[in-house]
XYZ file of C-alpha atoms in Angstrom:
343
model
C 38.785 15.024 9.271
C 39.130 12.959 12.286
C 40.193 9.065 12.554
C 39.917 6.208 14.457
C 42.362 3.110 14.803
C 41.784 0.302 17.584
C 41.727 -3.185 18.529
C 39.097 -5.672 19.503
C 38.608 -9.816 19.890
C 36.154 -11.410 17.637
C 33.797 -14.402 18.778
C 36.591 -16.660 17.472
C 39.709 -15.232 20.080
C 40.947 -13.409 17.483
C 42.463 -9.945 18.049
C 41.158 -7.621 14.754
C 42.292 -3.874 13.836
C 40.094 -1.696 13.135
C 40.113 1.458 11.714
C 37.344 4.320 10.574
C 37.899 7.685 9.127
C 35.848 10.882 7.635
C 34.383 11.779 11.093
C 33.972 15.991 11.269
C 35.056 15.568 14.981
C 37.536 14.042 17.268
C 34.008 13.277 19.566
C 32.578 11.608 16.985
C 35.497 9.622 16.204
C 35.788 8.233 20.389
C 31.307 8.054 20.099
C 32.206 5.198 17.079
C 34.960 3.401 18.923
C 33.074 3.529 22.332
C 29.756 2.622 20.957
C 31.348 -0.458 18.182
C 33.187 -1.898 21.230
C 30.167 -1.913 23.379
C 28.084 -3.999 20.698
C 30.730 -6.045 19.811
C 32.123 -7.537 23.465
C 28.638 -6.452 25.427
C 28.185 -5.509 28.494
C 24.891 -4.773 31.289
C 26.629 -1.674 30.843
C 25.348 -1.166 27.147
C 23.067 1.067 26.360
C 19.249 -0.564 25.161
C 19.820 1.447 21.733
C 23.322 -0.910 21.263
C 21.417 -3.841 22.728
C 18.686 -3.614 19.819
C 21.126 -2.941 16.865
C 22.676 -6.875 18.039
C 19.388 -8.174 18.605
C 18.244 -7.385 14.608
C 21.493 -8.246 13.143
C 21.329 -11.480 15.161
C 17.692 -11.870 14.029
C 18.064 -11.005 10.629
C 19.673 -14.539 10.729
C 17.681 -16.709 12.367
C 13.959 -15.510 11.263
C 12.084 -14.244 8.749
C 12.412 -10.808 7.050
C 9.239 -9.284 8.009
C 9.235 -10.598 11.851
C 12.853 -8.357 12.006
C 10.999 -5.324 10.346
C 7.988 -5.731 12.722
C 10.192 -5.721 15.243
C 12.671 -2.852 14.195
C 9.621 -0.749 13.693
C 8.306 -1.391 16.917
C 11.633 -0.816 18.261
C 12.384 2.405 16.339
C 8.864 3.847 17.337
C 7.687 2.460 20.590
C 11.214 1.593 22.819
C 13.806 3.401 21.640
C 12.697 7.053 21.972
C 12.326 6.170 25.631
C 14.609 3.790 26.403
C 17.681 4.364 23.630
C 20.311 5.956 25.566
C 19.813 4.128 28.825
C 22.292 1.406 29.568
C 20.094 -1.884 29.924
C 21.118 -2.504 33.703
C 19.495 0.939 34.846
C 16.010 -0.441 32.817
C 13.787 -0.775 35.836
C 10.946 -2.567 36.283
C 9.267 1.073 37.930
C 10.519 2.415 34.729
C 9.150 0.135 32.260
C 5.458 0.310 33.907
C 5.913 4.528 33.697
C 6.460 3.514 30.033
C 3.655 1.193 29.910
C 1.261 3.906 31.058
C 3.000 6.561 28.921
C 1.910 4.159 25.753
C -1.775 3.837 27.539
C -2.187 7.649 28.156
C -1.120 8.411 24.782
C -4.376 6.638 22.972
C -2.680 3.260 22.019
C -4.925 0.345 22.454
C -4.112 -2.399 25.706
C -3.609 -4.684 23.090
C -1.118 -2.766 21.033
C 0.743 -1.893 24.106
C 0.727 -5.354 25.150
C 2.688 -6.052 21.478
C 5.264 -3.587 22.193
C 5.958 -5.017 25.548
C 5.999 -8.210 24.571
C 9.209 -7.134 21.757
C 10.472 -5.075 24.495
C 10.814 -8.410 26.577
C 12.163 -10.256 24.102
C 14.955 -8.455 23.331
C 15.760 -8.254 27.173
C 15.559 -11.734 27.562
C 18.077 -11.523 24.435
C 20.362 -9.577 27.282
C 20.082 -11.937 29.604
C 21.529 -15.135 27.532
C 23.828 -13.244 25.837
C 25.457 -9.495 27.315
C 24.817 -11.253 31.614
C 22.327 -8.694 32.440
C 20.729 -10.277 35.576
C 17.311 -10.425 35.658
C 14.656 -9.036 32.417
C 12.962 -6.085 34.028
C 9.906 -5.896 31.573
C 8.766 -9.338 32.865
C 9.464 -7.802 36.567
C 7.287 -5.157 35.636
C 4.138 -7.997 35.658
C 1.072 -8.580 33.070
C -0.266 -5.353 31.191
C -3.114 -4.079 32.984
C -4.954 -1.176 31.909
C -5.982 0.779 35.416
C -8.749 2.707 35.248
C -9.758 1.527 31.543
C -12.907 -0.499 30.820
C -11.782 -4.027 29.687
C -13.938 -5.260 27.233
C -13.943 -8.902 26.136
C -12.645 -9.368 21.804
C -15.883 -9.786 19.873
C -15.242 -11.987 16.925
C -17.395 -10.277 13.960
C -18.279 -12.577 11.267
C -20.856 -13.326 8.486
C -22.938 -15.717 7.677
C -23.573 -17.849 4.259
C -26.442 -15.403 3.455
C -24.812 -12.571 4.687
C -21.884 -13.275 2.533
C -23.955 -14.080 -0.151
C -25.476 -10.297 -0.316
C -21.900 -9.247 -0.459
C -20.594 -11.337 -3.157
C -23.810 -10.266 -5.206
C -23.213 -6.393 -4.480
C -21.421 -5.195 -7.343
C -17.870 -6.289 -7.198
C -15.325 -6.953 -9.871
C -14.715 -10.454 -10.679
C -11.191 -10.752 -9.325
C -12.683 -9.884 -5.829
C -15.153 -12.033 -5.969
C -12.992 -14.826 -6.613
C -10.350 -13.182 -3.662
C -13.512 -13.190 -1.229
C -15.083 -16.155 -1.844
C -11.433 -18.297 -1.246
C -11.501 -16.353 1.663
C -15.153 -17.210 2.973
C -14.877 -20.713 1.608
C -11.474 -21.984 2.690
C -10.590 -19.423 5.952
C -7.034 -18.982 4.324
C -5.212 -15.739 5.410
C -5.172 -12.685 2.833
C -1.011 -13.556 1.975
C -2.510 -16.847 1.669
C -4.657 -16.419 -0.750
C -2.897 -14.281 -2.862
C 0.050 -16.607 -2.944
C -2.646 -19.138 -4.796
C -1.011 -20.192 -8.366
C -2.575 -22.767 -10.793
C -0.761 -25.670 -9.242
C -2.263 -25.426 -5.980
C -5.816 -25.665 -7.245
C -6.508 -29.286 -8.350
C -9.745 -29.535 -9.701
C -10.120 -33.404 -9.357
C -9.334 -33.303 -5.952
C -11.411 -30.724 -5.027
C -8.415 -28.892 -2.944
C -6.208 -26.226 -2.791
C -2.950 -26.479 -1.610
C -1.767 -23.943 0.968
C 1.958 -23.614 1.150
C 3.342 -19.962 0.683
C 2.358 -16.245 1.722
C 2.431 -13.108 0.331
C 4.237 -10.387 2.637
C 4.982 -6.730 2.601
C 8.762 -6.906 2.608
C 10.939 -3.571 2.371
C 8.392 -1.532 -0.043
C 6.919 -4.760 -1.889
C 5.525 -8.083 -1.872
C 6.294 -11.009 -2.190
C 5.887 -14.678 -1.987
C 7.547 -16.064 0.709
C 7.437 -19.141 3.741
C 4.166 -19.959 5.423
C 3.495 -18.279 8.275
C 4.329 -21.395 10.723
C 5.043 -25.325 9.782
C 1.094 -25.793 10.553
C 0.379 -23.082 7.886
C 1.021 -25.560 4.762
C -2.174 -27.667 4.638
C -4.408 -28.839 1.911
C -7.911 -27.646 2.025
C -11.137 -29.131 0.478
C -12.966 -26.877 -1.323
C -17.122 -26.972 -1.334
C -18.849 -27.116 -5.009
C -19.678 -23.151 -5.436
C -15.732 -22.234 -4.964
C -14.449 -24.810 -7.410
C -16.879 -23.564 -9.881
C -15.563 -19.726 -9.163
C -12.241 -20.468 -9.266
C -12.525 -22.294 -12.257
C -14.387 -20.022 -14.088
C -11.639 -17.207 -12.881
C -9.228 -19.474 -14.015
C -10.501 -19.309 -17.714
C -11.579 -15.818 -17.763
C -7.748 -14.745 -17.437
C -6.420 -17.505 -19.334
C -3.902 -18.307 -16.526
C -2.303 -21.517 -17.781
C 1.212 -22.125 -16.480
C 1.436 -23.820 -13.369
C 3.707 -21.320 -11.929
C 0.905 -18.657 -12.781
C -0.651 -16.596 -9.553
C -4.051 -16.599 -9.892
C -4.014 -12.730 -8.194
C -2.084 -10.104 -8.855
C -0.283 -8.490 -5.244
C -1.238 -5.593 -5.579
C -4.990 -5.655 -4.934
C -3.833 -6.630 -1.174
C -3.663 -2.714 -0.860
C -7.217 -2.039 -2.159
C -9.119 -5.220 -0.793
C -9.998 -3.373 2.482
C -11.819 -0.451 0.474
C -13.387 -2.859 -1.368
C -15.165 -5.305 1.565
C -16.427 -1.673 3.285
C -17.809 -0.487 0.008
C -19.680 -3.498 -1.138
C -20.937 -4.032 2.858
C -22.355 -0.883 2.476
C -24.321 -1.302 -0.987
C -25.518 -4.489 0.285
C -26.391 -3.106 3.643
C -24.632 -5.197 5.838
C -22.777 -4.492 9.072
C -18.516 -3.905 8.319
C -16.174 -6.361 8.488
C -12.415 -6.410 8.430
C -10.908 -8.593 5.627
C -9.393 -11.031 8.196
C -12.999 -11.393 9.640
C -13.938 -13.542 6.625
C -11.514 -15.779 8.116
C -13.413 -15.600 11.159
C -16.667 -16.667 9.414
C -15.799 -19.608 7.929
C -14.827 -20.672 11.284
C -18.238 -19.620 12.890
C -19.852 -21.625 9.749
C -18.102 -24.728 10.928
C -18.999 -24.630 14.510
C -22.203 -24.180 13.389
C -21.745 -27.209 11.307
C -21.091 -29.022 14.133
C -17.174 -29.575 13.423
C -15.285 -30.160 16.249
C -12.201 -27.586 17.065
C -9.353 -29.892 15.855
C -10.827 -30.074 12.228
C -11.269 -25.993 12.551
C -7.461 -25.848 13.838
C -6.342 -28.161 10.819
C -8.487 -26.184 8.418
C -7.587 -22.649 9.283
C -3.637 -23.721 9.834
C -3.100 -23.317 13.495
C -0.268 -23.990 15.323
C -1.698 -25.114 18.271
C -5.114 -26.141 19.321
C -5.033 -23.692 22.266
C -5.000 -20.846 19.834
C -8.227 -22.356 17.846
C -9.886 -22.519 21.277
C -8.976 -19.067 22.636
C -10.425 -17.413 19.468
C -13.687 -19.730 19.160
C -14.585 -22.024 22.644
C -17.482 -19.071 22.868
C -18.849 -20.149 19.765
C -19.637 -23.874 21.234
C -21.767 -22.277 23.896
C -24.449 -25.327 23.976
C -21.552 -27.850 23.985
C -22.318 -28.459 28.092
C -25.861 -28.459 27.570
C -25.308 -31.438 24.698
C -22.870 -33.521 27.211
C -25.378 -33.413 29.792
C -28.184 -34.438 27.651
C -26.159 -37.517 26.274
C -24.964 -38.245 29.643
C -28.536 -38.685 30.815
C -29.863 -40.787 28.346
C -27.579 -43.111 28.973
């Protein structure tokens, strides 16, 4: 068995021993040394493989546990079989375009690419604050563009009240219907939803309170922040939901405040479940997260304006709330003219 015994300088001047043993090799033993120095003082020099191990730990940190296993796992699958051994000052931006089209040729979707890339940039840009590499040669490489493929604009796919209404009247158990119809009725997100316990429904009010999500985190779920500030939000809820809900509510017995109203684990079989009952009630499939996408449709065609929809559905920003549904308000030019002139 093989050893290893050196010196390095923490982040606070400090000059630390450290020493390793058990390696079958004396190679091994200089790979560990070589390859712990190079993460912990950093260098342009550093391969992209080092570069990502500092980037999680430092994000493990700073952000929440499933953003760092998105990433890792985009990392892991995507980047690192490619890029791993190269030292992130020979990343070109020639290279990083071969791997763009290497990603294309290989069936992923623009937009799936484009999500890889966008990690890949990030953790480059990590490089460039922290390790002095010069310049970040994915955002060198320019915008994701898919030559040669036919771009086709996102189609938002959606149902409407009677649509919904087919559904809901299809078959389904009763904890689904009471899943869907908080998730037609109030355009909360799946983790959302299933994060509901008694205390966040008040009755009197007519509102649920939206303040936790459920999340897939290392083999389970669980409970955990809102997806963004914005995400915690109270949300009116119309007649026909209260009276579900309630009705759910005493069905199970669920008293205690700190009760959920669903159990997780449906999350897994809710997707089976929307196709099936679409099918019996002959309607066209939807995704789960496109329920989400009706109740939006439902209030443009209400007539709300997009800052109510942004404060409903828990946006961030109102530019996101307008780059998923301005092409729902296609008549809004048409109105402003027509006011205009009878003026």
């Amino acid at each position: 068995m093989w050893l290893c015994s050196f010196y390095y300088q923490n982040y606070s001047g400090e000059r630390i021993k450290k020493k390793k043993q058990g390696f079958s090799t004396k190679r091994e033993a200089d790979e560990y040394e070589r390859d712990f120095l190079a993460k912990k003082t950093g260098s342009p020099s550093m391969t992209f493989k080092q570069l990502a191990e500092n980037y999680l730990a430092d994000a493990r940190a700073r952000v929440k546990p499933t953003t760092v296993e998105s990433a890792s796992n985009i990392l892991r699958v995507h980047i690192l079989p490619t890029f791993g051994a190269t030292p992130i000052d020979a990343i070109t931006p020639a290279s990083v375009r071969q791997w763009e089209n290497d990603e294309l040729a290989a069936g992923d979707a623009v937009s799936s690419v484009a999500t890889y890339k966008n990690e890949f940039s990030i953790v480059m840009n990590f490089a460039c604050r922290f390790y002095g590499l010069a310049s970040n040669p994915v955002r060198a490489a320019g915008p994701l563009k898919a030559t040669g493929r036919k771009q086709q604009e996102k189609k938002l796919h959606f149902w409407t009240v009677d649509e919904f209404e087919r559904f809901i009247l299809s078959g389904l158990h009763p904890e689904y219907i009471t899943v869907f119809s908080t998730l037609f009725w109030t355009g909360c997100r799946v983790g959302e939803c299933l994060a509901l316990t008694r205390r966040d429904i008040d009755f009197d009010a007519g509102a649920i309170s939206i303040n936790k999500n459920v999340e897939y985190i290392h083999g389970g779920y669980r409970a955990q922040a809102p997806k963004t500030p914005k995400s915690v939000r109270r949300v009116t809820m119309p007649k026909q939901l209260s009276l579900v809900l309630r009705d759910w509510i005493q069905q199970t017995d669920i008293q205690g405040p700190a009760d959920m109203l669903f159990p997780f684990g449906i999350r897994g079989t809710i997707k089976n479940v929307i196709h099936a009952g679409a099918a019996r009630a002959g309607l066209p499939a939807i995704r789960v997260h496109d329920l989400r996408h009706s109740h939006a449709s439902m209030l443009v065609s209400l007539g709300f304006p997009p800052i109510v929809i942004r404060d409903r559905l828990g946006h961030s920003d109102i530019k996101t709330t307008m780059n998923i549904y301005s092409h729902l308000y296609p008549t809004a030019g048409d109105t402003v003219a027509a006011r205009l002139g009878a003026i």
